Amino acid sequence: MALLTVTDLSAGYDSHAVVKDLNFTVNTGDYLCVVGENGSGKTTLMKTLLHLQDPVSGKILIGDGLNQNEIGYLPQQSDVQKDFPASVSEIVLSGCQARCGLRPFYNKKEKKLAKENMERMGITSLANKSYRELSGGQQQRVLLARALCATRKLLLLDEPVAGLDPVVTGEMYDLIASLNRDGVSIIMISHDVSAAVRYGSHILHIGDSAFYGTKDAYLNSSEGKAFLLQQKGQVG
Amino acid sequence: MFEKIAFYLEYPFVRYALIVGILIALCSSLLGVTLVLKRFSFIGDGLSHVAFGAIAIASVLKLTNNMFLVLPVTIISAILLLRTGQNAKIKGDAAIAMISVGALAFGYLLMNIFSTSSNLSGDVCSTLFGSTSILTLTEKEVWLSAVLSFVVIVIFVLFYNKIFAVTFDENFAKAIGTATNAYNLLIAVIIAVIIVLAMNLVGSLLISALVIFPALSAMRLFNSFRSVTICSALLSVTCAFLGIMISILAGTPVGSTIVAVDVAGFAFCCLGGFVRTRLG
């Protein structure tokens, strides 16, 4: 069974659907990129997948031994976080929260896990630094390490490179690709189609016309061709 | 001067005031960091005005112990306010402003219409600025404050990591299965209890100062959540102690003296933070 099976899903606010009739699956090892124009409901879809809001209709099934609380999440940064006094290690450790249940404090195993994930993201030297003093790329690494504390299986990334410069953007994409090679399944929201077709194994295009399939099928589809051309036009 | 302090400490009401003052200062500073970061700095103000309204109702009904009415009313308002903060038609700051001035006006109106005492403006003034009630505490009230403070501190320590997770990133916490609504509720209840306690100390107009100043001061100086929390607790206790002492020696009103010391503390911390960034 797939990690995530979505059937006839409509997502939106107050029973008003923004995205309609989505069907897709995520298998272990997949790298699914969700692309679409601004306002096409990408973030709404992600919040629905995370059960932060209820689906308007349709079903989201999880399987393959995945628990609902084992989905890691890299959110877009909020205003609150920009001047939040918290050290890097405190934030990464908070990703272990779900493992605690009602236990008030973190145990050694969780502290070790946080340490390993900081090492993996190359931020061990920043452990005692303040989050608000880091650069955008470093902050994303911290949040990624936190998400990895919550899961080893499935990561949902919401515009992980928003606001990063081209060099750091490339590093971030490589980091995500290396996680994917290590067996972490990825769902990434992006408005950058060229990166999506470079790194993704599957593409979900939402908007006026929906598409779901492998990357190669997307490149040959009418939606894919049109969207790629349009973005090239904007860049050039 | 020390002789004078020792002389005053002989009196039980001075000792009570010190004990209760320090406990309240400690409790109110603990959640201050969370409230400031959640953009709820004004919740102290709003809730204390609700408490003021409830006190007015209690005095009209001639209740002997108004705590039984004031505490539940304030807790319910806190829950409503923190809940609506997330997705409501009236947004957080407007909701707080609305409830706050509404309750204040209503309370004063009630006190005026059903006036039971000859010194109405004096009563109102002491509720608003807490002028003398801290010095007229009975032993029973001291115990009540002590027990409630102890409960607040224990809950805060036990749920510290959860409160951090919910404050820093509520969506993430919810996505990985933390019961964020339950913890928001817990925060609301604790803050309501603290505010009802603190009304005795600084009165309902000045409570926000007790909640936000220590947190803001500590945030100038420290970078991790833990050190900010500890620093704000220490600062708050120190300022409360100094404020009570100064007010006894100089004969100034207790509440406003404590707040003035808090403001001075904030100025020092700003200076400290500025010097630190300058020195690199």
Coordinates of C-alpha atoms in Angstrom, one line a residue, chain A:
Chain A
M1 CA 0.0 0.0 0.0
A2 CA 1.1 3.5 -0.7
L3 CA 2.2 6.0 2.0
L4 CA -0.5 8.4 1.0
T5 CA -3.5 7.7 -1.2
V6 CA -5.7 10.7 -2.1
T7 CA -9.0 10.0 -3.8
D8 CA -11.5 12.7 -5.1
L9 CA -10.1 15.2 -2.7
S10 CA -11.5 18.7 -2.7
A11 CA -9.8 21.2 -0.3
G12 CA -10.7 24.7 0.7
Y13 CA -12.2 26.9 3.5
D14 CA -15.7 26.8 4.9
S15 CA -16.9 24.2 2.5
H16 CA -15.8 26.3 -0.4
A17 CA -13.4 24.2 -2.5
V18 CA -10.3 25.9 -3.8
V19 CA -8.9 22.7 -5.4
K20 CA -11.2 20.0 -6.7
D21 CA -11.2 16.3 -7.4
L22 CA -7.6 15.5 -6.9
N23 CA -6.4 11.9 -7.2
F24 CA -2.8 10.9 -6.5
T25 CA -0.7 8.5 -4.5
V26 CA 2.7 8.9 -2.9
N27 CA 4.8 5.7 -2.6
T28 CA 7.9 5.2 -0.5
G29 CA 10.8 6.9 -2.1
D30 CA 8.7 9.2 -4.3
Y31 CA 9.6 12.9 -4.7
L32 CA 6.3 14.6 -5.6
C33 CA 6.3 18.2 -6.7
V34 CA 3.1 20.2 -6.4
V35 CA 3.1 23.0 -8.9
G36 CA 0.6 25.6 -9.9
E37 CA 0.0 29.3 -10.1
N38 CA -0.2 31.5 -7.1
G39 CA -3.7 31.2 -5.5
S40 CA -4.3 27.8 -7.1
G41 CA -4.6 26.2 -3.6
K42 CA -1.2 24.6 -3.1
T43 CA -0.9 25.6 0.5
T44 CA -4.6 24.8 1.2
L45 CA -3.9 21.3 -0.2
M46 CA -0.9 20.9 2.1
K47 CA -2.8 22.0 5.2
T48 CA -5.5 19.5 4.3
L49 CA -2.9 16.7 3.9
L50 CA -1.5 17.6 7.3
H51 CA -5.0 17.6 8.8
L52 CA -4.7 21.2 9.9
Q53 CA -8.0 21.7 8.2
D54 CA -10.8 19.2 7.2
P55 CA -11.2 18.2 3.5
V56 CA -14.3 19.6 1.8
S57 CA -14.9 16.2 0.3
G58 CA -12.9 13.1 -0.6
K59 CA -10.5 10.9 1.3
I60 CA -6.9 10.9 2.4
L61 CA -5.6 7.4 3.3
I62 CA -2.3 6.8 4.9
G63 CA -0.7 3.4 4.8
D64 CA 2.6 1.5 4.7
G65 CA 3.1 1.8 8.4
L66 CA 2.9 5.6 8.4
N67 CA 1.2 7.3 11.3
Q68 CA -0.5 10.7 10.9
N69 CA 1.9 12.2 13.3
E70 CA 4.9 10.9 11.4
I71 CA 4.6 13.4 8.6
G72 CA 7.3 16.0 8.8
Y73 CA 6.4 19.5 7.8
L74 CA 8.5 22.5 6.7
P75 CA 6.2 25.5 6.8
Q76 CA 6.6 28.9 5.3
Q77 CA 8.1 31.2 7.8
S78 CA 5.7 33.2 9.9
D79 CA 6.2 36.7 11.3
V80 CA 6.2 35.4 14.9
Q81 CA 9.4 33.4 14.2
K82 CA 11.4 36.3 12.9
D83 CA 12.0 37.8 16.3
F84 CA 11.5 34.7 18.4
P85 CA 14.1 34.2 21.0
A86 CA 15.0 30.6 20.7
S87 CA 18.2 28.7 20.2
V88 CA 18.7 26.3 17.3
S89 CA 18.9 23.3 19.5
E90 CA 15.6 24.2 21.3
I91 CA 13.8 24.4 17.9
V92 CA 15.2 21.2 16.5
L93 CA 14.4 19.4 19.7
S94 CA 10.8 20.6 19.5
G95 CA 10.4 18.3 16.5
C96 CA 10.5 15.4 18.9
Q97 CA 7.4 16.7 20.7
A98 CA 5.1 14.1 19.2
R99 CA 7.3 11.3 20.6
C100 CA 6.9 12.6 24.1
G101 CA 3.1 12.2 24.4
L102 CA 2.3 13.5 27.9
R103 CA 5.8 13.1 29.2
P104 CA 6.9 16.6 30.2
F105 CA 10.6 16.4 29.3
Y106 CA 12.7 15.1 26.4
N107 CA 14.7 11.9 27.1
K108 CA 18.3 11.1 26.0
K109 CA 17.2 9.3 22.9
E110 CA 15.3 12.3 21.6
K111 CA 18.2 14.6 22.4
K112 CA 20.5 12.3 20.5
L113 CA 18.1 12.3 17.5
A114 CA 18.0 16.0 17.5
K115 CA 21.8 16.1 17.6
E116 CA 22.1 13.6 14.7
N117 CA 19.7 15.7 12.6
M118 CA 21.6 18.9 13.3
E119 CA 24.7 17.1 12.1
R120 CA 23.0 15.9 9.0
M121 CA 21.9 19.4 8.1
G122 CA 25.3 20.8 8.9
I123 CA 24.2 23.1 11.6
T124 CA 25.8 21.6 14.7
S125 CA 28.1 24.6 15.0
L126 CA 25.0 26.8 15.3
A127 CA 23.4 24.8 18.1
N128 CA 23.5 27.6 20.7
K129 CA 23.0 30.5 18.2
S130 CA 19.7 32.4 18.2
Y131 CA 17.4 31.5 15.4
R132 CA 16.5 35.1 14.6
E133 CA 20.2 35.9 13.9
L134 CA 20.6 33.2 11.2
S135 CA 20.5 33.7 7.5
G136 CA 17.5 32.5 5.5
G137 CA 19.2 29.4 4.3
Q138 CA 20.4 28.5 7.8
Q139 CA 16.9 29.0 9.2
Q140 CA 15.5 26.6 6.6
R141 CA 18.1 24.0 7.6
V142 CA 17.0 24.4 11.2
L143 CA 13.4 23.8 10.3
L144 CA 14.3 20.9 8.1
A145 CA 16.2 19.3 11.0
R146 CA 13.2 19.8 13.2
A147 CA 10.9 18.1 10.6
L148 CA 13.4 15.2 10.4
C149 CA 13.0 14.7 14.2
A150 CA 9.3 14.2 13.6
T151 CA 9.6 11.7 10.7
R152 CA 11.9 9.4 8.8
K153 CA 9.3 8.7 6.2
L154 CA 7.5 11.6 4.6
L155 CA 8.3 15.3 4.5
L156 CA 6.0 18.0 3.3
L157 CA 7.9 21.1 2.2
D158 CA 6.0 24.4 1.5
E159 CA 8.1 26.6 -0.8
P160 CA 11.4 25.5 0.8
V161 CA 13.5 28.0 -1.2
A162 CA 11.2 31.1 -0.9
G163 CA 13.4 34.1 -0.3
L164 CA 16.7 32.4 -0.7
D165 CA 19.5 33.5 -3.1
P166 CA 20.4 31.3 -6.1
V167 CA 23.4 29.7 -4.5
V168 CA 21.6 28.8 -1.3
T169 CA 18.6 27.7 -3.3
G170 CA 20.8 25.2 -5.2
E171 CA 22.2 23.9 -1.9
M172 CA 18.8 23.5 -0.4
Y173 CA 17.5 21.5 -3.4
D174 CA 20.6 19.3 -3.2
L175 CA 20.0 18.7 0.5
I176 CA 16.4 17.7 -0.2
A177 CA 17.5 15.4 -3.0
S178 CA 20.0 13.7 -0.7
L179 CA 17.3 13.1 1.9
N180 CA 15.1 11.6 -0.8
R181 CA 18.0 9.3 -1.9
D182 CA 18.2 8.2 1.8
G183 CA 14.7 7.0 1.6
V184 CA 12.6 9.9 2.8
S185 CA 9.6 10.5 0.6
I186 CA 9.1 14.1 -0.3
I187 CA 6.1 16.2 -1.2
M188 CA 7.3 19.7 -2.2
I189 CA 5.2 22.7 -3.0
S190 CA 6.9 25.0 -5.5
H191 CA 6.0 27.6 -8.0
D192 CA 9.4 26.9 -9.7
V193 CA 8.5 24.4 -12.4
S194 CA 12.0 24.1 -13.7
A195 CA 13.3 22.9 -10.3
A196 CA 10.3 20.6 -10.0
V197 CA 11.0 18.8 -13.2
R198 CA 14.7 18.6 -12.4
Y199 CA 14.4 17.1 -9.0
G200 CA 10.9 15.5 -8.8
S201 CA 10.0 12.0 -9.7
H202 CA 6.2 12.8 -9.9
I203 CA 4.4 16.0 -10.6
L204 CA 1.0 17.2 -9.4
H205 CA -0.2 20.2 -11.3
I206 CA -3.2 22.0 -9.8
G207 CA -5.1 24.9 -11.2
D208 CA -7.6 25.2 -14.0
S209 CA -6.6 21.8 -15.4
A210 CA -5.1 19.2 -13.1
F211 CA -2.4 16.7 -13.9
Y212 CA -0.8 13.9 -12.0
G213 CA 1.8 11.6 -13.2
T214 CA 5.5 11.0 -13.5
K215 CA 7.9 13.8 -14.5
D216 CA 8.3 12.5 -18.0
A217 CA 4.6 12.2 -18.6
Y218 CA 4.3 15.8 -17.4
L219 CA 6.9 17.1 -19.7
N220 CA 4.9 15.6 -22.6
S221 CA 1.5 16.8 -21.4
S222 CA -0.3 19.9 -22.5
E223 CA -0.4 21.4 -19.0
G224 CA 3.3 20.8 -18.5
K225 CA 4.3 22.3 -21.8
A226 CA 2.1 25.4 -21.4
F227 CA 3.2 26.0 -17.8
L228 CA 6.9 25.6 -18.6
L229 CA 6.7 27.9 -21.5
Q230 CA 4.9 30.5 -19.5
Q231 CA 7.5 30.5 -16.8
K232 CA 10.3 30.7 -19.2
G233 CA 8.6 33.7 -20.7
Q234 CA 8.5 35.3 -17.3
V235 CA 12.1 34.7 -16.6
G236 CA 13.5 35.6 -20.1

